[in-house]
Coordinates of C-alpha atoms and ligand atoms in Angstrom, one line a residue:
M1 CA 10.1 -15.6 -12.5
R2 CA 10.6 -11.6 -12.9
Q3 CA 12.9 -9.2 -11.2
V4 CA 13.2 -5.6 -10.3
Q5 CA 16.2 -4.2 -9.2
V6 CA 15.7 -0.5 -7.3
N7 CA 19.5 0.4 -7.2
L8 CA 19.8 2.7 -4.3
P9 CA 23.7 3.3 -4.0
G10 CA 24.6 1.4 -1.0
R11 CA 21.1 -0.4 -0.5
E12 CA 20.1 -2.0 -3.8
Y13 CA 17.4 -5.0 -3.7
T14 CA 15.5 -6.9 -5.6
I15 CA 12.0 -7.5 -6.1
L16 CA 11.6 -11.5 -6.8
I17 CA 8.1 -12.0 -8.6
G18 CA 6.8 -15.3 -9.7
S19 CA 5.7 -18.5 -8.6
G20 CA 6.8 -21.2 -6.0
L21 CA 10.4 -19.0 -5.6
A22 CA 12.0 -21.8 -3.2
R23 CA 12.5 -23.7 -6.4
L24 CA 13.8 -20.9 -8.6
P25 CA 16.9 -19.8 -8.6
G26 CA 16.6 -16.7 -7.0
A27 CA 16.1 -18.3 -3.6
K28 CA 19.7 -18.0 -4.0
A29 CA 19.6 -13.8 -2.7
W30 CA 16.7 -15.6 0.3
N31 CA 19.3 -18.3 0.9
A32 CA 22.2 -15.4 1.0
L33 CA 20.8 -13.6 3.8
V34 CA 18.9 -15.7 5.8
A35 CA 21.7 -18.6 6.0
G36 CA 23.7 -18.2 9.9
R37 CA 21.2 -15.6 11.1
R38 CA 18.1 -15.2 14.1
C39 CA 14.6 -14.6 12.2
L40 CA 12.3 -12.8 13.6
L41 CA 8.8 -14.2 11.1
V42 CA 5.9 -11.5 11.3
A43 CA 3.0 -11.5 10.2
D44 CA -0.7 -11.5 11.2
S45 CA -3.5 -14.0 12.8
H46 CA -4.2 -14.5 8.9
V47 CA -1.8 -15.4 7.5
E48 CA 0.1 -17.4 10.3
K49 CA -2.2 -19.8 10.2
L50 CA -2.1 -19.6 5.9
Y51 CA 1.8 -19.9 5.5
G52 CA 3.0 -19.2 9.2
P53 CA 4.6 -23.4 9.0
A54 CA 5.6 -22.9 5.5
F55 CA 7.9 -20.0 5.2
Q56 CA 9.5 -21.2 9.2
E57 CA 10.4 -23.8 7.1
I58 CA 11.6 -22.5 3.5
L59 CA 13.8 -20.2 7.0
A60 CA 15.2 -23.4 8.5
A61 CA 15.5 -25.2 5.9
A62 CA 17.5 -22.0 3.3
G63 CA 19.8 -22.5 7.4
A64 CA 18.9 -19.9 10.1
A65 CA 20.3 -19.4 12.8
A66 CA 16.6 -19.5 14.8
V67 CA 13.1 -18.8 13.9
T68 CA 10.6 -17.6 16.1
T69 CA 7.1 -16.7 14.7
A70 CA 5.2 -13.5 16.6
V71 CA 1.9 -12.6 15.1
F72 CA -0.4 -10.5 16.3
P73 CA -4.6 -9.8 15.5
A74 CA -5.3 -9.7 11.5
G75 CA -6.0 -5.7 10.7
E76 CA -5.1 -1.9 10.2
E77 CA -6.6 -1.5 14.2
S78 CA -3.4 -3.8 14.4
K79 CA -1.0 -1.2 12.7
T80 CA 0.1 0.6 16.6
L81 CA 2.6 1.3 18.3
A82 CA 1.4 -1.0 21.3
T83 CA 0.9 -3.8 18.3
F84 CA 5.2 -2.3 17.3
G85 CA 6.1 -2.6 21.4
E86 CA 4.6 -6.3 21.0
L87 CA 7.0 -7.2 18.3
C88 CA 10.2 -4.7 19.8
R89 CA 9.5 -8.1 22.6
E90 CA 9.5 -10.8 21.0
A91 CA 12.0 -9.8 19.0
A92 CA 14.3 -9.1 22.5
R93 CA 12.9 -13.0 23.6
A94 CA 13.8 -13.7 20.8
G95 CA 17.1 -13.2 21.4
L96 CA 18.3 -10.6 18.4
D97 CA 20.5 -9.0 17.5
R98 CA 22.0 -6.5 15.6
K99 CA 22.8 -9.3 13.1
G100 CA 19.2 -10.8 13.0
L101 CA 16.4 -10.4 10.6
A102 CA 13.1 -9.8 10.3
V103 CA 10.8 -11.2 7.6
A104 CA 7.7 -10.4 7.3
V105 CA 4.7 -12.3 5.5
G106 CA 2.3 -10.7 4.8
G107 CA -0.5 -7.8 3.1
G108 CA 0.5 -4.5 3.8
V109 CA 0.1 -4.2 8.2
T110 CA 2.7 -7.1 8.5
G111 CA 4.4 -5.0 6.2
D112 CA 5.3 -1.4 7.0
L113 CA 5.0 -2.8 11.0
T114 CA 7.5 -5.1 10.0
G115 CA 10.2 -2.4 8.7
F116 CA 9.4 -0.4 11.9
L117 CA 10.5 -2.9 13.7
A118 CA 13.6 -3.7 11.3
A119 CA 14.4 0.4 11.7
S120 CA 13.8 1.1 15.3
W121 CA 15.3 -2.8 16.2
M122 CA 19.2 -1.5 17.8
R123 CA 18.8 0.7 15.8
G124 CA 18.4 -0.7 12.3
I125 CA 18.6 -4.8 11.6
D126 CA 18.1 -5.9 7.9
F127 CA 14.4 -7.1 6.7
I128 CA 12.8 -9.0 4.3
Q129 CA 9.6 -7.9 2.4
V130 CA 7.0 -11.4 1.3
P131 CA 4.4 -9.5 0.9
T132 CA 0.9 -11.9 0.8
T133 CA -1.3 -8.8 -0.4
L134 CA -2.1 -8.0 -4.2
L135 CA -2.1 -4.3 -2.8
A136 CA 2.1 -5.0 -0.9
M137 CA 3.0 -6.4 -3.5
V138 CA 2.2 -3.9 -6.1
D139 CA 2.7 -0.8 -3.4
S140 CA 3.5 -1.5 0.5
S141 CA 6.8 -3.3 0.3
V142 CA 8.9 -1.5 -2.7
G143 CA 10.3 1.2 -0.7
G144 CA 10.9 1.1 3.0
K145 CA 8.3 3.1 4.2
T146 CA 7.7 1.7 7.2
G147 CA 5.5 3.0 10.3
V148 CA 2.4 3.0 11.9
D149 CA -0.9 4.7 12.2
L150 CA -2.4 6.9 15.5
P151 CA -5.9 7.3 16.9
E152 CA -4.9 11.8 15.2
G153 CA -4.6 10.3 11.8
K154 CA -2.8 7.8 9.5
N155 CA 1.0 6.6 9.1
L156 CA 2.5 9.6 12.2
V157 CA 5.2 7.6 13.8
G158 CA 7.6 6.2 10.9
A159 CA 11.1 5.4 9.2
F160 CA 12.6 5.1 6.0
H161 CA 14.0 2.1 6.2
Q162 CA 14.6 -0.6 2.7
P163 CA 13.8 -3.5 2.5
R164 CA 17.0 -6.6 1.8
L165 CA 14.5 -8.2 -0.5
V166 CA 10.8 -8.3 -1.4
W167 CA 9.4 -12.0 -2.6
C168 CA 6.0 -11.4 -4.4
E169 CA 4.7 -14.9 -4.3
L170 CA 2.0 -15.2 -6.3
D171 CA 0.7 -18.7 -5.4
T172 CA -0.2 -16.2 -1.6
L173 CA -3.1 -14.4 -3.9
K174 CA -4.7 -17.4 -4.0
T175 CA -6.3 -17.7 -0.8
L176 CA -6.5 -14.0 -1.2
P177 CA -9.8 -12.6 -0.7
D178 CA -11.9 -11.3 -3.6
R179 CA -12.0 -7.8 -1.5
E180 CA -8.1 -7.8 -1.3
W181 CA -7.9 -8.2 -4.3
R182 CA -10.1 -5.2 -4.7
C183 CA -7.9 -3.1 -2.7
G184 CA -4.6 -3.7 -4.5
L185 CA -5.8 -3.6 -7.9
A186 CA -7.3 0.8 -6.2
E187 CA -3.0 0.9 -6.3
I188 CA -3.1 -0.6 -9.4
V189 CA -5.3 2.2 -11.1
K190 CA -3.3 4.9 -9.1
Y191 CA -0.1 3.6 -11.3
G192 CA -1.9 4.0 -14.1
V193 CA -3.5 7.2 -13.3
I194 CA -0.5 8.9 -12.3
L195 CA 2.6 7.5 -14.7
D196 CA 1.1 4.5 -17.6
A197 CA -2.1 5.1 -19.7
P198 CA -0.8 2.4 -21.5
L199 CA -1.6 0.1 -18.2
F200 CA -5.1 2.4 -17.6
A201 CA -6.0 0.5 -20.4
R202 CA -4.9 -2.8 -19.6
L203 CA -7.1 -2.9 -16.7
E204 CA -10.0 -1.9 -19.1
G205 CA -9.6 -5.0 -19.9
H206 CA -10.3 -6.4 -17.2
T207 CA -12.7 -7.5 -14.6
L208 CA -11.3 -9.1 -11.6
A209 CA -12.4 -12.2 -11.8
T210 CA -9.9 -12.1 -16.0
L211 CA -7.5 -11.2 -14.1
Q212 CA -7.6 -14.2 -11.6
A213 CA -8.0 -15.9 -14.4
E214 CA -5.0 -14.6 -15.8
P215 CA -1.4 -15.1 -13.6
E216 CA 1.3 -13.9 -16.3
T217 CA -1.3 -11.3 -16.6
V218 CA -1.4 -10.5 -12.8
A219 CA 2.5 -11.4 -13.2
E220 CA 2.9 -7.9 -15.6
I221 CA 1.1 -5.7 -14.1
V222 CA 2.2 -6.1 -10.6
A223 CA 6.1 -6.6 -12.2
R224 CA 5.3 -3.1 -13.8
C225 CA 4.1 -1.7 -11.1
C226 CA 7.5 -2.3 -8.8
E227 CA 9.3 -1.7 -11.4
I228 CA 7.3 2.7 -11.1
K229 CA 6.9 2.1 -7.9
A230 CA 11.2 1.7 -8.5
Q231 CA 11.8 4.7 -10.2
I232 CA 10.0 6.5 -8.0
V233 CA 11.3 5.4 -5.1
L234 CA 15.1 6.2 -7.0
A235 CA 14.2 9.5 -7.6
D236 CA 13.1 10.7 -4.8
E237 CA 13.7 8.4 -1.8
R238 CA 12.1 10.4 1.1
E239 CA 9.5 12.7 -0.2
T240 CA 12.1 16.1 -0.9
T241 CA 11.6 16.1 -4.3
G242 CA 8.1 16.4 -4.5
L243 CA 8.2 13.6 -7.0
R244 CA 7.9 10.2 -4.7
A245 CA 4.4 12.9 -3.6
V246 CA 1.7 11.8 -7.0
L247 CA 2.5 7.7 -5.4
N248 CA -0.1 9.5 -2.7
Y249 CA -2.5 10.9 -6.0
G250 CA -6.2 10.0 -3.8
H251 CA -4.3 9.2 0.0
T252 CA -4.5 12.9 1.6
F253 CA -8.6 12.2 0.9
G254 CA -8.4 8.8 1.7
H255 CA -6.4 9.0 4.5
A256 CA -9.0 11.6 6.4
L257 CA -11.2 9.2 4.7
E258 CA -9.6 6.4 6.9
T259 CA -9.0 8.1 9.9
C260 CA -12.7 9.6 9.9
S261 CA -14.5 6.5 10.1
G262 CA -12.0 4.3 12.1
Y263 CA -9.8 2.3 10.0
G264 CA -12.8 -0.2 9.8
R265 CA -15.5 0.6 7.5
F266 CA -13.3 0.9 4.7
N267 CA -10.4 -0.7 3.9
H268 CA -6.9 1.6 2.4
G269 CA -7.9 0.6 -1.4
E270 CA -11.3 1.6 -1.1
A271 CA -10.4 4.7 0.8
V272 CA -8.1 5.3 -1.5
A273 CA -10.9 4.7 -4.7
I274 CA -13.2 7.1 -3.2
G275 CA -9.8 9.6 -3.0
M276 CA -9.0 9.1 -6.4
G277 CA -13.1 9.7 -7.2
M278 CA -12.2 12.7 -4.9
A279 CA -9.6 14.7 -6.9
A280 CA -10.2 14.0 -10.3
D281 CA -13.6 15.4 -9.3
L282 CA -11.1 18.5 -7.7
A283 CA -9.2 18.9 -10.2
A284 CA -12.0 18.9 -12.8
V285 CA -14.2 21.4 -11.0
L286 CA -11.0 23.3 -11.1
G287 CA -10.2 23.4 -14.7
R288 CA -7.2 21.2 -14.4
C289 CA -8.6 17.9 -16.4
P290 CA -11.2 17.6 -18.9
A291 CA -14.6 16.8 -17.5
E292 CA -15.1 13.9 -19.0
L293 CA -11.1 12.5 -17.2
P294 CA -13.7 11.4 -13.8
A295 CA -16.0 9.1 -15.3
R296 CA -13.8 7.5 -17.1
Q297 CA -11.6 6.6 -13.7
D298 CA -15.0 6.0 -12.0
A299 CA -16.3 3.1 -14.7
L300 CA -12.9 1.7 -14.5
L301 CA -13.0 1.8 -10.2
R302 CA -16.4 0.0 -10.7
Q303 CA -15.5 -2.4 -13.4
L304 CA -13.0 -3.7 -11.2
G305 CA -15.3 -4.0 -7.8
L306 CA -14.1 -0.5 -5.8
P307 CA -16.6 2.4 -5.0
V308 CA -16.9 5.8 -6.0
C309 CA -18.2 7.6 -2.9
A310 CA -18.6 7.1 1.0
E311 CA -21.9 6.8 2.5
T312 CA -22.4 9.6 5.5
T313 CA -23.0 8.7 9.2
A314 CA -21.7 10.7 12.3
E315 CA -18.9 10.7 12.0
V316 CA -18.0 11.1 8.4
T317 CA -19.5 13.8 6.4
P318 CA -17.5 16.6 3.7
E319 CA -16.6 19.1 7.2
T320 CA -14.7 16.1 9.4
I321 CA -12.8 14.8 6.4
L322 CA -11.5 18.2 4.9
E323 CA -10.1 18.5 8.4
L324 CA -8.3 15.5 8.8
M325 CA -6.9 16.7 5.9
F326 CA -5.7 20.0 7.1
R327 CA -4.0 17.5 10.0
D328 CA -2.8 14.8 7.5
K329 CA 2.0 16.0 7.4
K330 CA 1.4 17.0 3.0
T331 CA -0.2 20.6 4.7
A332 CA 2.8 23.0 3.7
G333 CA 1.8 25.9 5.6
G334 CA -1.3 25.9 6.1
K335 CA -2.0 25.0 2.6
L336 CA -2.5 21.6 1.1
R337 CA -1.0 20.2 -1.2
L338 CA -3.0 17.7 -3.1
I339 CA -2.1 15.2 -6.2
L340 CA -4.0 16.0 -8.7
P341 CA -4.5 14.6 -12.4
R342 CA -4.7 16.3 -15.4
E343 CA -4.2 13.2 -18.7
I344 CA -4.7 10.0 -18.0
G345 CA -1.4 8.4 -17.3
T346 CA -0.6 12.5 -16.5
V347 CA -0.4 14.3 -12.2
E348 CA 0.2 18.3 -11.3
I349 CA 1.0 18.9 -7.3
M350 CA -1.0 21.8 -7.0
S351 CA -1.5 23.8 -3.5
V352 CA -5.1 23.7 -3.3
E353 CA -6.4 27.0 -0.9
D354 CA -10.2 26.8 -1.5
R355 CA -12.6 25.3 0.6
G356 CA -15.5 25.6 -1.4
A357 CA -14.3 24.3 -4.1
L358 CA -13.0 21.5 -2.1
L359 CA -15.6 20.9 0.5
R360 CA -18.1 20.2 -3.1
A361 CA -16.3 17.8 -5.0
I362 CA -15.3 15.9 -1.3
G363 CA -20.1 16.3 -1.3
G364 CA -19.9 15.3 -3.8
R365 CA -18.6 11.6 -3.5
T366 CA -20.4 10.9 -0.1
H367 CA -24.2 10.9 0.5
G368 CA -26.7 10.5 2.9
N369 CA -28.1 6.7 3.8
T370 CA -29.4 5.5 0.1
G371 CA -29.9 2.3 1.8
E372 CA -27.3 1.5 -1.0
S373 CA -23.4 0.9 1.5
R374 CA -20.5 1.2 -0.2
G375 CA -19.5 2.5 -3.2
A376 CA -23.6 3.8 -3.7
D377 CA -23.4 5.6 -7.1
R378 CA -24.0 9.4 -7.8
P379 CA -26.8 10.9 -8.0
Ligands
NAD401 N1 5.0 2.0 3.0 C1 4.4 1.8 2.3 O1 4.7 2.7 1.0 C2 2.4 2.0 1.8 C3 1.5 1.4 1.3 C4 0.6 1.6 0.4 C5 -0.1 0.9 1.4 N2 0.7 0.5 3.0 C6 0.1 0.5 4.2 O2 -0.4 -0.9 4.0 C7 -1.5 -1.2 4.4 C8 -2.4 -1.9 3.6 O3 -2.6 -3.1 3.2 P1 -3.3 -4.1 2.9 O4 -4.8 -3.7 2.1 O5 -2.1 -5.0 2.3 O6 -3.4 -5.1 4.2 P2 -3.6 -6.0 5.7 O7 -1.7 -6.2 6.0 O8 -4.8 -5.6 7.0 O9 -4.0 -7.3 5.0 C9 -5.4 -7.4 4.8 C10 -6.0 -8.6 4.9 O10 -5.9 -9.3 3.9 C11 -4.9 -10.2 5.3 N3 -4.4 -11.8 3.8 C12 -2.3 -10.9 3.8 N4 -2.3 -11.6 3.1 C13 -3.5 -12.7 2.7 C14 -3.4 -14.0 2.1 N5 -2.6 -13.9 0.7 N6 -4.5 -15.1 1.5 C15 -5.5 -14.9 2.3 N7 -5.3 -13.6 3.1 C16 -4.4 -13.1 3.6 C17 -4.8 -10.2 6.0 O11 -4.1 -10.9 7.1 C18 -5.4 -9.0 6.7 O12 -6.7 -9.7 6.8 C19 -2.6 -0.2 5.3 O13 -1.9 0.4 6.4 C20 -0.8 0.9 3.8 O14 -0.5 2.8 4.7 C21 1.7 1.2 2.8
ZN402 ZN1 -2.3 3.2 -0.7

């Protein structure tokens, strides 16, 4: 089993990474948190079917005073104030008091919703993250950002609230659909580009299938990503110094793409993959990175089965994407602050005002209907 420590003063927590963790000594930390408390187990409809009963048992065996399961329909479409409201009412019906514990079992949607519930319920209760998607293991379950989407944009309402424990049970990845694996891989590529050239190079030796066949490699990669995320969170927990913002590489473009396509067409990782393509193109257009960087990044993303371009529709146009990016919360004083690659393993934060360059970078990655769906090749 691997452990990564997030040493935020007064709010330290451990990330446990392994298989069959309930049987391992790390489970002590879990038992200590759970014993004697009323627990609200939150899962989406897919994950509840797969793992709900197992986790109910695990919580009961750890001595939970009571376990209530709250289920919501799977999908980003559920990451709303309405679902948040439903979960609050579930917490009320479950009799969760200030000592209550929320347990998120699922992907980033479940983690963000449950974390926001835990941040708000009784003005803040403890919560545990049990990420069951690769994306949630390497990214969303660590760092304490919680929240929900609005029709006007992603993650516009939320709070910082750190979990008390993160339990990455790698066995759950066995049921994860390939498309969701790829989403996690997009975030892992992101870590490579922003901070870890050896990680990027290591990924270049893999496809989805080879990774799935090597659980030990996956465990190492998950642990490495958690380490990077923990370091960044430690240095800039609330995204005030700008350091944490590097995690948004590809995300300002990606969020805009997700928003204008209605959150249904691209999942988060796919939008981020395309967004990283746009960011890399922009860096190349502005002369801030080697001209061959976008192609190297594209090659890896494609090898992992990720899209690097989007098809234009009535809603998805370069102009709409740009407009949504300016509406994104990361604009400072009307300027777009973007994370751009300098080279693989190093990024910079840049204020970009050049609409022409932005539109060229976005336009180069959005194409009319070519008969190919996601991931159409660039001309
Ligand atoms: N808080 C943060 O710091 C942060 C960081 C990155 C992303 N996010 C958020 O995370 C969300 C995306 O997370 P996601 O990709 O995990 O999405 P998700 O939670 O919707 O999960 C994706 C799909 O996989 C299914 N699933 C989950 N685990 C499974 C398993 N083990 N086996 C089979 N199916 C399983 C889910 O039911 C769902 O259908 C976005 O809302 C994004 O904004 C947050
Ligand atoms: Zn992300």
